[in-house]
XYZ file of C-alpha atoms in Angstrom:
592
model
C 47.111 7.614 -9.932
C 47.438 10.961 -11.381
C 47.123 11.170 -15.304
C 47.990 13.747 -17.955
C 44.971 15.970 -18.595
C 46.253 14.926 -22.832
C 46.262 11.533 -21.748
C 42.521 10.944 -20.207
C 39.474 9.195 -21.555
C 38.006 12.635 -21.224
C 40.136 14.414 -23.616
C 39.978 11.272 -26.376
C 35.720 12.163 -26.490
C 36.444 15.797 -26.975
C 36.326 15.128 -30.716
C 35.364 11.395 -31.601
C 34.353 10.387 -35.152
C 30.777 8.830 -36.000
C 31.557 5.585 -35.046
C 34.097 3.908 -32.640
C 34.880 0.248 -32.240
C 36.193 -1.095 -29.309
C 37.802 -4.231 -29.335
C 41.272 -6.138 -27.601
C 41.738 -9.605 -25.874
C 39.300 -10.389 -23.087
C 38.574 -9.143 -19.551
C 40.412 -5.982 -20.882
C 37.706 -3.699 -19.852
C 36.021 -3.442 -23.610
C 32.599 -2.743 -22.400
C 33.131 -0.826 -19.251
C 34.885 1.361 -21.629
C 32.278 1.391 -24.278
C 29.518 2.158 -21.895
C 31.336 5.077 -20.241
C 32.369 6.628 -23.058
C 28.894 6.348 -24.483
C 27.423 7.960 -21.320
C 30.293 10.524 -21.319
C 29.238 11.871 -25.016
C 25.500 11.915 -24.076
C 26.094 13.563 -21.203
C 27.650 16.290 -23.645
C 24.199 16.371 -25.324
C 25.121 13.853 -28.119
C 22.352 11.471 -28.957
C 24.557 8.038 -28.702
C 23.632 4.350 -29.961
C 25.601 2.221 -28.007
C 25.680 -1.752 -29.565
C 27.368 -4.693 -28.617
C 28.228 -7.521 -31.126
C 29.458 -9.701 -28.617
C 27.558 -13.493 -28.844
C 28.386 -13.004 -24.997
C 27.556 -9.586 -24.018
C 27.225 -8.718 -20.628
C 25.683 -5.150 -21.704
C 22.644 -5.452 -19.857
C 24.415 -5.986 -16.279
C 26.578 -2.953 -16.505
C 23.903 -0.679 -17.496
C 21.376 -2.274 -15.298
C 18.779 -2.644 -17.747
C 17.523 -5.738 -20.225
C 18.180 -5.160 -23.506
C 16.902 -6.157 -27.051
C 17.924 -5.818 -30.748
C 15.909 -2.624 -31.106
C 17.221 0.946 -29.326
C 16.410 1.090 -25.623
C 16.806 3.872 -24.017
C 19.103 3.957 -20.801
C 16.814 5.431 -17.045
C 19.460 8.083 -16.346
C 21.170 8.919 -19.278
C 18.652 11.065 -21.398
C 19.765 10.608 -25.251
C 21.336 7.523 -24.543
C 20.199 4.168 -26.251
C 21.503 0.757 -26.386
C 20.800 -2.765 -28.092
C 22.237 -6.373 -28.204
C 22.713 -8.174 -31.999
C 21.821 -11.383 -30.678
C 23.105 -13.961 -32.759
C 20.831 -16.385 -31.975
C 17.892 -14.435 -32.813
C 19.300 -12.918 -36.175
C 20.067 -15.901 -37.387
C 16.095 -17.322 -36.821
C 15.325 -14.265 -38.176
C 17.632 -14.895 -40.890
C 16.175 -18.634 -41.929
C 12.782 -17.431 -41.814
C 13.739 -14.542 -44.249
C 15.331 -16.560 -46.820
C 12.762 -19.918 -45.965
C 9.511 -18.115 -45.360
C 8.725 -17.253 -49.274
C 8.556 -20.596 -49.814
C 5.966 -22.015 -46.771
C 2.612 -23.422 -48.406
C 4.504 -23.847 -51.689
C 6.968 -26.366 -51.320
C 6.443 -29.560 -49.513
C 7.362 -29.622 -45.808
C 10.254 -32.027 -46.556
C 12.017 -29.641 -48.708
C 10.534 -26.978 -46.234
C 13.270 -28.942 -43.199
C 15.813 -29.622 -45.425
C 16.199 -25.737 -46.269
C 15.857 -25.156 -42.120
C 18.530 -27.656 -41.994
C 21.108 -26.239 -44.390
C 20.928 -23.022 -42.534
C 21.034 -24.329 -39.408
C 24.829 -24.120 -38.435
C 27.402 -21.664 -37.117
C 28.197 -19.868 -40.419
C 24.290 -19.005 -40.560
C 24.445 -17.637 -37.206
C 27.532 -15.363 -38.297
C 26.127 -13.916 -41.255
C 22.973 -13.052 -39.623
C 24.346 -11.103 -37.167
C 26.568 -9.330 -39.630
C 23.642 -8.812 -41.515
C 22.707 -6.620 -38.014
C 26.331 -5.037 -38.013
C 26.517 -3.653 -42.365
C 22.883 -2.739 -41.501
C 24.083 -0.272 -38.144
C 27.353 0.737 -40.115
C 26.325 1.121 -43.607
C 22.623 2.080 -44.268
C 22.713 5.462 -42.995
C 19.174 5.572 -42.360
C 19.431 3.079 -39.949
C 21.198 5.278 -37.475
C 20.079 8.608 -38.726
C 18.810 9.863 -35.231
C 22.047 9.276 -33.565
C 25.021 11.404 -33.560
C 27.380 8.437 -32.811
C 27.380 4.539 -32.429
C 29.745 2.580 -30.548
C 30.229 -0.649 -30.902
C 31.169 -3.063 -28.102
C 32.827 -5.583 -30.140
C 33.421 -9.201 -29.397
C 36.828 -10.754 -28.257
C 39.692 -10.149 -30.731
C 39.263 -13.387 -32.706
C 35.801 -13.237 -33.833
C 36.446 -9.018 -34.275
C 39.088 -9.776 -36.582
C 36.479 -12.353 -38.501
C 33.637 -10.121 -38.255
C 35.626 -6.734 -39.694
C 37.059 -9.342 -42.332
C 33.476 -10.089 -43.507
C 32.462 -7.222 -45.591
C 35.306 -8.331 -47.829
C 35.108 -12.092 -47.640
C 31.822 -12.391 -48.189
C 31.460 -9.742 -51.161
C 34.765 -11.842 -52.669
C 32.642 -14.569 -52.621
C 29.113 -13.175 -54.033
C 31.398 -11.630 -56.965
C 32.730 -15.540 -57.597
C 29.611 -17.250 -57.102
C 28.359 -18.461 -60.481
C 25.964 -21.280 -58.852
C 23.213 -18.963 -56.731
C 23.844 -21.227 -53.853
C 25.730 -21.570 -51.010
C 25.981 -23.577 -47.788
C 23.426 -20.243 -46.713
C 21.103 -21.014 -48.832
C 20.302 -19.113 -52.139
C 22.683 -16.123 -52.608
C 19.974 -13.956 -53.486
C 19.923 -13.468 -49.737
C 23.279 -12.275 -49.970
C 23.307 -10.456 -53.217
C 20.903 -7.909 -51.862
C 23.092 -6.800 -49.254
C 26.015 -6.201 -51.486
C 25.299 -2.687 -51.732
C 24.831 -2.081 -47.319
C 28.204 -4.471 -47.695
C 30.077 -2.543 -49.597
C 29.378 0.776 -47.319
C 30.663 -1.216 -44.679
C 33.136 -1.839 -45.774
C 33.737 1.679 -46.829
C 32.864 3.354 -43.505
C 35.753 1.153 -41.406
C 38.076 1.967 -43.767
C 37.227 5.891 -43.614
C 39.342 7.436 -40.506
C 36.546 10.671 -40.755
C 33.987 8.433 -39.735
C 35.428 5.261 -37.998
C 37.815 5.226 -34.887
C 38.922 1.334 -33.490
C 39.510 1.706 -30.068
C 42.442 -1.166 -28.980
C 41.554 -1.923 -24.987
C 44.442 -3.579 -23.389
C 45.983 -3.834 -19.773
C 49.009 -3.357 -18.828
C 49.902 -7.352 -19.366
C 52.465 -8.876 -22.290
C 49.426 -10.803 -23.687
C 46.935 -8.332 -23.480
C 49.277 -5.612 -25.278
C 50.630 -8.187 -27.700
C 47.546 -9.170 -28.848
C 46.549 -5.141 -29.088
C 49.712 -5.266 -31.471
C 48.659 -7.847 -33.692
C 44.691 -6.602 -33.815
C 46.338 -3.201 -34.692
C 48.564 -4.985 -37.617
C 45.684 -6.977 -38.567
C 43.394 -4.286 -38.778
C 45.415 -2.193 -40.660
C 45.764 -4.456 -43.219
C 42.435 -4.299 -44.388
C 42.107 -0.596 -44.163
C 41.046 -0.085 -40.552
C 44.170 2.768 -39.795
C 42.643 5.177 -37.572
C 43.343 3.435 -33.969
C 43.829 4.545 -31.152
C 44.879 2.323 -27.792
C 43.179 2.858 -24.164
C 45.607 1.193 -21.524
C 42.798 0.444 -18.701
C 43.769 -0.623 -15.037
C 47.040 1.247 -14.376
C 48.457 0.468 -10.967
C 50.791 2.061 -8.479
C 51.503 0.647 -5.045
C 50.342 2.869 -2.146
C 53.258 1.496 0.167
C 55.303 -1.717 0.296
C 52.947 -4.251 -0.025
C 54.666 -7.314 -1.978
C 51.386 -8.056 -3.698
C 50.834 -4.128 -4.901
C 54.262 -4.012 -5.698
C 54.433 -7.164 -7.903
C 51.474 -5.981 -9.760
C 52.648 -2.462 -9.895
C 56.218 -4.193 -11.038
C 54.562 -6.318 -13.464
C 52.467 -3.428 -15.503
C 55.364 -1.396 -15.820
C 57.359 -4.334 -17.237
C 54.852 -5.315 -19.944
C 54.545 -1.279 -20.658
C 58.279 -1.027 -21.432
C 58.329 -4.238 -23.414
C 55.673 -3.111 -25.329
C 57.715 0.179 -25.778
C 57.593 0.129 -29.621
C 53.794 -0.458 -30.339
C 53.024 2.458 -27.713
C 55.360 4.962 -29.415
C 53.493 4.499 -32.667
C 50.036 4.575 -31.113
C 47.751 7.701 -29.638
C 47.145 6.895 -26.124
C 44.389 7.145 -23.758
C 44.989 6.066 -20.093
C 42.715 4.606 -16.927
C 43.613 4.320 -13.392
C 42.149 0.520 -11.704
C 39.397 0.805 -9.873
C 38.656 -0.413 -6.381
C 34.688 -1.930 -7.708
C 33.613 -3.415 -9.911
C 32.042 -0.959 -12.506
C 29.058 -2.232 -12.848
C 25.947 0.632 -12.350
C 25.394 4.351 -14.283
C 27.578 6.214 -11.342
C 30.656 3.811 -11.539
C 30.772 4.314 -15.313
C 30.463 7.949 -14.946
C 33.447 8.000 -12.651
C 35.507 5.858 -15.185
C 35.873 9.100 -17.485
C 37.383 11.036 -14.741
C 40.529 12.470 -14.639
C 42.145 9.964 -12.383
C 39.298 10.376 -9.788
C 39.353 7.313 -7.710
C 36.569 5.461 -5.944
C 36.801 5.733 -2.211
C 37.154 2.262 -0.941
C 34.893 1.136 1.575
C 35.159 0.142 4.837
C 34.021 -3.956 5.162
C 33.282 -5.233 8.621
C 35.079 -8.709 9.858
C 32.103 -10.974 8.859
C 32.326 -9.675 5.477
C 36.112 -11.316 4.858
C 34.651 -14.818 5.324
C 35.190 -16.527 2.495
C 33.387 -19.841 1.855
C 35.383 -23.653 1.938
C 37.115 -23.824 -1.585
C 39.406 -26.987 -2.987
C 42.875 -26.212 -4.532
C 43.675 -26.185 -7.813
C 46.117 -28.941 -7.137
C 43.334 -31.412 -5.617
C 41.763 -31.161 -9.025
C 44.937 -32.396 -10.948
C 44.924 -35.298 -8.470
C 41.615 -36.635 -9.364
C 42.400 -36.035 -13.238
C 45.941 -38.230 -12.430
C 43.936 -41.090 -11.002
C 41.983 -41.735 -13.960
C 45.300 -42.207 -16.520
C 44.105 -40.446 -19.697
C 40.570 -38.132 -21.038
C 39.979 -34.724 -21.963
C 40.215 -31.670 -19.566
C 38.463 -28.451 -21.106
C 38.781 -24.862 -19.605
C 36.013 -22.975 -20.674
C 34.887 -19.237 -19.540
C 34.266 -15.637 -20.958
C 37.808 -14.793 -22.163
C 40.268 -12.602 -19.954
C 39.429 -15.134 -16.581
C 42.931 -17.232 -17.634
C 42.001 -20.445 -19.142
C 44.971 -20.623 -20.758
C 47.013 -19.899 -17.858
C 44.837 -22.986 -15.826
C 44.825 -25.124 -18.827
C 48.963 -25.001 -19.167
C 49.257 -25.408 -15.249
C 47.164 -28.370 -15.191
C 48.862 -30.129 -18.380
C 52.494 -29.430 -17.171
C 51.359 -30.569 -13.465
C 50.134 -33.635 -15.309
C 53.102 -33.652 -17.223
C 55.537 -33.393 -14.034
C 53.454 -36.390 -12.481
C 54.440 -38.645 -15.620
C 51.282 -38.121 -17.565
C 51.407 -38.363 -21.243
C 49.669 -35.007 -22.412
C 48.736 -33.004 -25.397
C 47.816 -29.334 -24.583
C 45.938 -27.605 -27.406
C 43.571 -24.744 -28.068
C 40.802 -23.914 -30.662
C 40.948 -20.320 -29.615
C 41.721 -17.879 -32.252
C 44.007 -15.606 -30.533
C 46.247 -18.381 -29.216
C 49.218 -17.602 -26.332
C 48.676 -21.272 -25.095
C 52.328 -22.089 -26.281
C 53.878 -19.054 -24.329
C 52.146 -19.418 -21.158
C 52.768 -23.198 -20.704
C 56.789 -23.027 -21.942
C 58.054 -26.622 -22.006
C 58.461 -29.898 -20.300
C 58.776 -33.071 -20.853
C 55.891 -35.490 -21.482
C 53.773 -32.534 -22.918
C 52.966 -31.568 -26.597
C 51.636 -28.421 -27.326
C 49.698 -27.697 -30.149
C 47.303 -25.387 -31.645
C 44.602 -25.620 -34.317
C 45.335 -23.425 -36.518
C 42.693 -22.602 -39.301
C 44.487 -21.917 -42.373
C 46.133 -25.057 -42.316
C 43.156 -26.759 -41.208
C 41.096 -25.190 -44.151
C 43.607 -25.961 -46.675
C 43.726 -29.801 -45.462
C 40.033 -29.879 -45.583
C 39.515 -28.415 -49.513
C 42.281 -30.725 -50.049
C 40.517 -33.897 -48.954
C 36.808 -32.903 -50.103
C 37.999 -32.617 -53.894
C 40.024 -35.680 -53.377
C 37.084 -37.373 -52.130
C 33.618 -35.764 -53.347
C 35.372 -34.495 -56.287
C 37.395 -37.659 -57.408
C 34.760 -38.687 -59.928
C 33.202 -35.374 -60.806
C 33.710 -33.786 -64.360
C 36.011 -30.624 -64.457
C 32.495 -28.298 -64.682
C 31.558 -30.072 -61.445
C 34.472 -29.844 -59.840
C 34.769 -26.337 -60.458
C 31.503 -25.536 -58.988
C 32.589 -27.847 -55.984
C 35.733 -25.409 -55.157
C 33.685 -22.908 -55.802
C 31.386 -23.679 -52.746
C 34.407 -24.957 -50.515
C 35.728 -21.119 -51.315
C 32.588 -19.980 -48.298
C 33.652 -18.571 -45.449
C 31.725 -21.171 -43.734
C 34.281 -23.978 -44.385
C 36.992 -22.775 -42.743
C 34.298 -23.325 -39.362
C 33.794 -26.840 -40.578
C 37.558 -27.530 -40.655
C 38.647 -26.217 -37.361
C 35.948 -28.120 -36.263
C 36.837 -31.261 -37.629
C 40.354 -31.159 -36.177
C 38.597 -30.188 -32.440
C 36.748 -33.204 -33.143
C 40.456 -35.424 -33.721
C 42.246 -33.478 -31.109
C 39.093 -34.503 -28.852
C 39.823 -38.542 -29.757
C 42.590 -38.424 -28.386
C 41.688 -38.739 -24.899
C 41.156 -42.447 -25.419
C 44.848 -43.183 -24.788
C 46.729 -40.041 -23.297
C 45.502 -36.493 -21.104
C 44.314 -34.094 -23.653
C 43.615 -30.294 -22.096
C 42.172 -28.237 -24.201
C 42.054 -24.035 -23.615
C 38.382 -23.593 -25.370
C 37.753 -19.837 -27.292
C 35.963 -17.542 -25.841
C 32.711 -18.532 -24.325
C 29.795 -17.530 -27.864
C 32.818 -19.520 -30.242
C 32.687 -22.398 -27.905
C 29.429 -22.591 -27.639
C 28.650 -22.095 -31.654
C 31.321 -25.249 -32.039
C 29.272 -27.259 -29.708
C 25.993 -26.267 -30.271
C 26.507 -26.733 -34.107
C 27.486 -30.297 -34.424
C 24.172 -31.641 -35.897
C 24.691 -29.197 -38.298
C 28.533 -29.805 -38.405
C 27.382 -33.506 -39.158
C 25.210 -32.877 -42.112
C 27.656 -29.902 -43.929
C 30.472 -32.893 -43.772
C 28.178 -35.780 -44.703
C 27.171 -33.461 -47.871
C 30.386 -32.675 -48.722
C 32.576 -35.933 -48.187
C 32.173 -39.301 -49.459
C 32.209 -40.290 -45.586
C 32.208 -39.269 -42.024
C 35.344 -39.214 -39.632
C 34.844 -41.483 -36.884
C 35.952 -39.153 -34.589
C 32.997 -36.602 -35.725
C 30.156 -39.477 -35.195
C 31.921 -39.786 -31.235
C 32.336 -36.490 -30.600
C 29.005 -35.209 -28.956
C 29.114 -38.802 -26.813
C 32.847 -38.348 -25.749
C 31.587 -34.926 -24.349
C 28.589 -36.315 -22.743
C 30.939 -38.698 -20.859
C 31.823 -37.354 -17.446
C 34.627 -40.011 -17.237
C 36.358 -39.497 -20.473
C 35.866 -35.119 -20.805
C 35.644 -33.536 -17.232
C 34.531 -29.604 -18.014
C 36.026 -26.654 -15.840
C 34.206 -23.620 -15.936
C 36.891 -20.462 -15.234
C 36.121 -17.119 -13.712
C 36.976 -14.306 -11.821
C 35.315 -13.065 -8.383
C 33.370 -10.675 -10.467
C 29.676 -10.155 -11.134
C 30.287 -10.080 -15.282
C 32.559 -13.310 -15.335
C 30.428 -15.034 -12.438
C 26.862 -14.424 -14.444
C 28.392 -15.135 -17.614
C 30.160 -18.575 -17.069
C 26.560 -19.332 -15.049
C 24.961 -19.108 -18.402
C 27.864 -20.845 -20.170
C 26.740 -24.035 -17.543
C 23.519 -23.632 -18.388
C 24.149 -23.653 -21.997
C 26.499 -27.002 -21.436
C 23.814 -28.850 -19.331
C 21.547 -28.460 -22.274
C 23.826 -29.995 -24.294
C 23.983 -32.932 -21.307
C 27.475 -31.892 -20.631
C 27.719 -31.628 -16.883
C 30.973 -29.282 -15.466
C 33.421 -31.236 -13.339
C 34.162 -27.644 -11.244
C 34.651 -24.085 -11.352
C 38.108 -22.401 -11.222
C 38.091 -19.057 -9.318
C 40.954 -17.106 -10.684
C 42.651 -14.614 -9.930
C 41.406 -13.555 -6.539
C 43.277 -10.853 -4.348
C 40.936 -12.040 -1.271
C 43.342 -14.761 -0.998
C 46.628 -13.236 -2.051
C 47.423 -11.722 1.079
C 47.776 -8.120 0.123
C 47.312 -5.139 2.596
C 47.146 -2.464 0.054
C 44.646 -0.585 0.424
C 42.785 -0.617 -2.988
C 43.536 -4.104 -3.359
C 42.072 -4.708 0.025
C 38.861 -3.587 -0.930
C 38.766 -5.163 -4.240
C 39.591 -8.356 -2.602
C 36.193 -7.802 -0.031
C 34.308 -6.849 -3.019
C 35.241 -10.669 -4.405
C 33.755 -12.002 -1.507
C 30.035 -11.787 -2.194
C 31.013 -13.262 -6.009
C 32.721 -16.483 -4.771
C 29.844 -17.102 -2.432
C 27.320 -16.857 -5.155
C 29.659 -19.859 -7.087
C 30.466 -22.364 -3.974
C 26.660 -21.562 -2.530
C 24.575 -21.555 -5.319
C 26.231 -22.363 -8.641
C 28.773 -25.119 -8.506
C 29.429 -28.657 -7.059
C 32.939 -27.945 -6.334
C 34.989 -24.884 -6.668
C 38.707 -23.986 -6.813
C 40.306 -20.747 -5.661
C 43.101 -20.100 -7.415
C 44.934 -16.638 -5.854
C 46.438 -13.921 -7.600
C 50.375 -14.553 -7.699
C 53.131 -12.180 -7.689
C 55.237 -13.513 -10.739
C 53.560 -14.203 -14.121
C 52.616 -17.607 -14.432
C 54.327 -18.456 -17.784
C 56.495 -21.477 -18.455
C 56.765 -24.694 -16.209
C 58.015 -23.064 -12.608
C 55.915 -20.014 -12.203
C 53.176 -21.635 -12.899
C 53.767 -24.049 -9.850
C 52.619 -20.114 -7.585
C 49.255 -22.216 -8.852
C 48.742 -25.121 -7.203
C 50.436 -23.347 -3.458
C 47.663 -23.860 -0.927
């Protein structure tokens, strides 16, 4: 595909600003993108800090190296550095900050209880923003770089992490009580000032550039729309959009030319938003770009990898189950909870609203919800009778929640007390405790009817399920008494025949490693996945073009590496020539 020399990724990193965020829905291509571009400027002789924010980065695999939180410099690309804010680790770092001052002072009691308090989700969030106002607005920090690039998380915890500098400096300037469900607010109140040049350095288009990353797909490009909208309403206006994988058909393929068909539909209905935008474009590859080389071809103009010839043993694929023999062991049992979970972009929403209107069509009673931020669930499952679709939405959740704490914790308290009790419930953290608390409901109801749930992105999921100790204890402080579907939550999970787990990928090394970890992660927690959902794969689709071709023999090593090592049982779900939205395209799904 041949691409106007104004339109390349080349051209956009003539003249970059200081910093550039990239961010969209996904599987976009968010990192590939970030790491070429960083290579591209420091091969112009630009000393680059390249950073992800992502609680699931997959930085390390495409540049081949293990990263840390400090600068490491990248073997082959001389003034080129990279790091990981790893949430986990900021936010230990974090506790022992704010906790340490206090060891061989205060008894050991008080000593857990203040490990405790900071101990959940919101903890883990503000210590890794902590990481991001330190990169972006203590200049010193990044003094011996020219630029820093940020690889930033999928678009639902972007849009809450750009949102912070305001949120939380809102909230230090209302604070009268020098605590907070982090702790003491000292903690905070030091970094007002690093806050507030955060917050001034993504609102300044001479220094800060967000990148929008979206394919050529409704959902991607919608929710590119609505990050740009989003964005721009809190001062973030200098965007510009990269539209990565671009297609055209070689020859007459039906597969190539559905997915050449499909690209140019979602372009035109997205006709508006790309009018208004500046645009960047990149041609698909036929690898994955994974490696220094493959990202330095990315910022060609158009340049193409030369497929590669695979011999006949190569195209074996290993004995997969259909997606449809799944839904027939989930119909025998009547009722329970079915969660998709993955690194977003791999479809779990698309599998999650096939399965619950398959259910649905087989008489099933079923409620199909989603705690994911940047919800399509609604859209891609259309409607049917027998299903309810639903999503949590956090506003509303948030609002109920304030609503019943002060009607409960606050019913006896004197008007001082109750003012310092808003106060608190006015955290950013309690809008995590809320959505949290309807997952928790939405979860219940598995006793009696199907339940599917499309799960966030893999680090959201994981910081809902990881934090419900902590989930426990923030509710029990705050309400006169815990919801009985919070106290069964963690054993309704455990339960293999009342929540059966399916891990969703695509035949690609990023995807593959990730949702790997994402098992590992869930086996820890004693949940135990009841499959893995291979999605997406143009090894079985049938094509004969000849990029797809080689794409497809590139999946093959990938969906060994799942059925042979990884997983009990695996489905392989194909990649289908009409979108799969609404009740009868998905049914391309569950075709052997």
């Amino acid at each position: 595909m041949n691409i106007p020399a104004e339109q390349t990724l080349t051209r956009f990193l003539d003249a970059p600003t200081r910093f550039l965020f990239f961010t969209g829905k996904g599987g976009v291509g968010k990192t590939s993108l970030a790491c070429a571009s960083a290579i591209a400027l420091a091969d112009q002789g630009k000393r680059v800090l390249l950073v992800s924010t992502d609680p699931a980065s997959n930085l390390d695999e495409v540049l081949g190296v293990s990263l840390t939180s400090k600068p490491t410099a990248i073997a082959g690309v001389p003034r080129l550095a990279a790091l990981n804010i790893d949430p986990a680790a900021a936010a230990m770092a974090y506790r022992e900050k704010l906790v340490g001052p206090y060891r061989g002072k205060l008894p050991d009691a008080i000593l857990r209880g203040m490990e405790e308090q900071l101990s959940g989700a919101c903890t883990m969030e503000i210590a890794a923003f902590d990481e991001f106002s330190r990169l972006l607005g203590q200049p010193e920090a990044t003094a011996d770089f020219n630029h820093v690039l940020f690889d930033t998380a999928p678009t639902g915890h972007t849009l809450r992490l750009l949102s912070l500098p305001r949120a939380w400096t809102g909230f230090l300037e209302s604070s009268t009580t020098g605590n907070s469900c982090l702790g003491p607010l000292s903690g905070l109140e030091k970094q007002r000032v690093v806050y507030e040049n955060a917050v001034a350095s993504l609102a300044d288009g001479e220094r800060t550039t967000l990148v929008l990353v979206s394919r050529a797909q409704r959902a991607a490009l919608a929710e590119a729309e609505r990050t740009s909208d989003e964005l721009a309403a809190i001062g973030v206006r200098n965007q510009r959009l990269i539209l990565n994988g671009l297609f055209a058909a070689a020859d007459a393929d039906p597969v190539a030319l559905a997915l050449q068909r499909r690209g140019a539909e979602a372009l035109a209905a997205a006709g508006a938003f790309l009018n208004r935008m500046r645009v960047s474009k990149v041609p698909l590859r036929s690898k994955n770009l994974v490696g220094i080389p493959a990202l330095r071809a990315l910022t060609g103009n158009g340049v193409q990898l030369e497929p590669t010839h695979v011999g006949a043993d190569d195209e074996k694929l290993p004995a997969t189950v259909t997606l449809a023999s799944l839904v027939d062991d989930f119909a025998k049992a009547g009722r329970g909870v079915i969660m998709t979970m993955g690194k977003g972009g791999v479809g779990k929403t698309t599998i999650a609203a096939a399965i619950a209107t398959e259910l649905a069509r087989r008489g099933g009673q079923v409620h199909l919800s989603t705690t994911d931020p940047a919800a399509h669930i609604a859209a891609a499952a259309g409607k049917i009778p027998g299903m309810q679709v639903s999503r949590i939405d956090p506003q509303v959740e948030t609002q109920a929640y304030v609503e019943q704490v002060m009607a409960t914790a606050g019913n006896n308290l004197d008007a001082n007390g109750r003012a310092l009790l808003e106060e608190d419930l006015r955290s950013p953290c309690t809008e995590e405790i809320a959505v949290f608390r309807a997952f928790a409901r939405t979860v219940a109801e598995g006793k009696d009817a199907f339940v599917v749930l499309d799960t966030a992105p893999t680090g959201h999921t994981l910081l809902l399920l990881d934090a419900t100790e902590s989930y426990h204890r923030e509710i029990a402080r705050k309400a006169s008494d815990m919801p009985e579907e919070v106290r069964e939550l963690l054993p309704r999970l455990r339960d293999a025949d009342y929540t059966r787990v399916l891990v969703v990928t695509l035949p690609e090394a990023t995807p593959v490693h990730e949702a790997a970890m994402l098992q590992a992660d869930l086996r820890r927690a004693q949940i135990e996945p009841f499959a893995w959902v291979i999605n997406q794969s143009f090894a079985g689709s049938g094509s004969q073009d000849p990029l797809l071709v080689t794409r497809g023999h590139g999946e093959a090593q990938y969906i060994r590496e799942v059925v042979e090592k990884i997983s009990q049982r695996t489905a392989l779900v194909p990649w289908v020539t009409e979108v799969p939205t609404g009740p009868e395209r998905l049914q391309q799904l569950f075709k052997p």
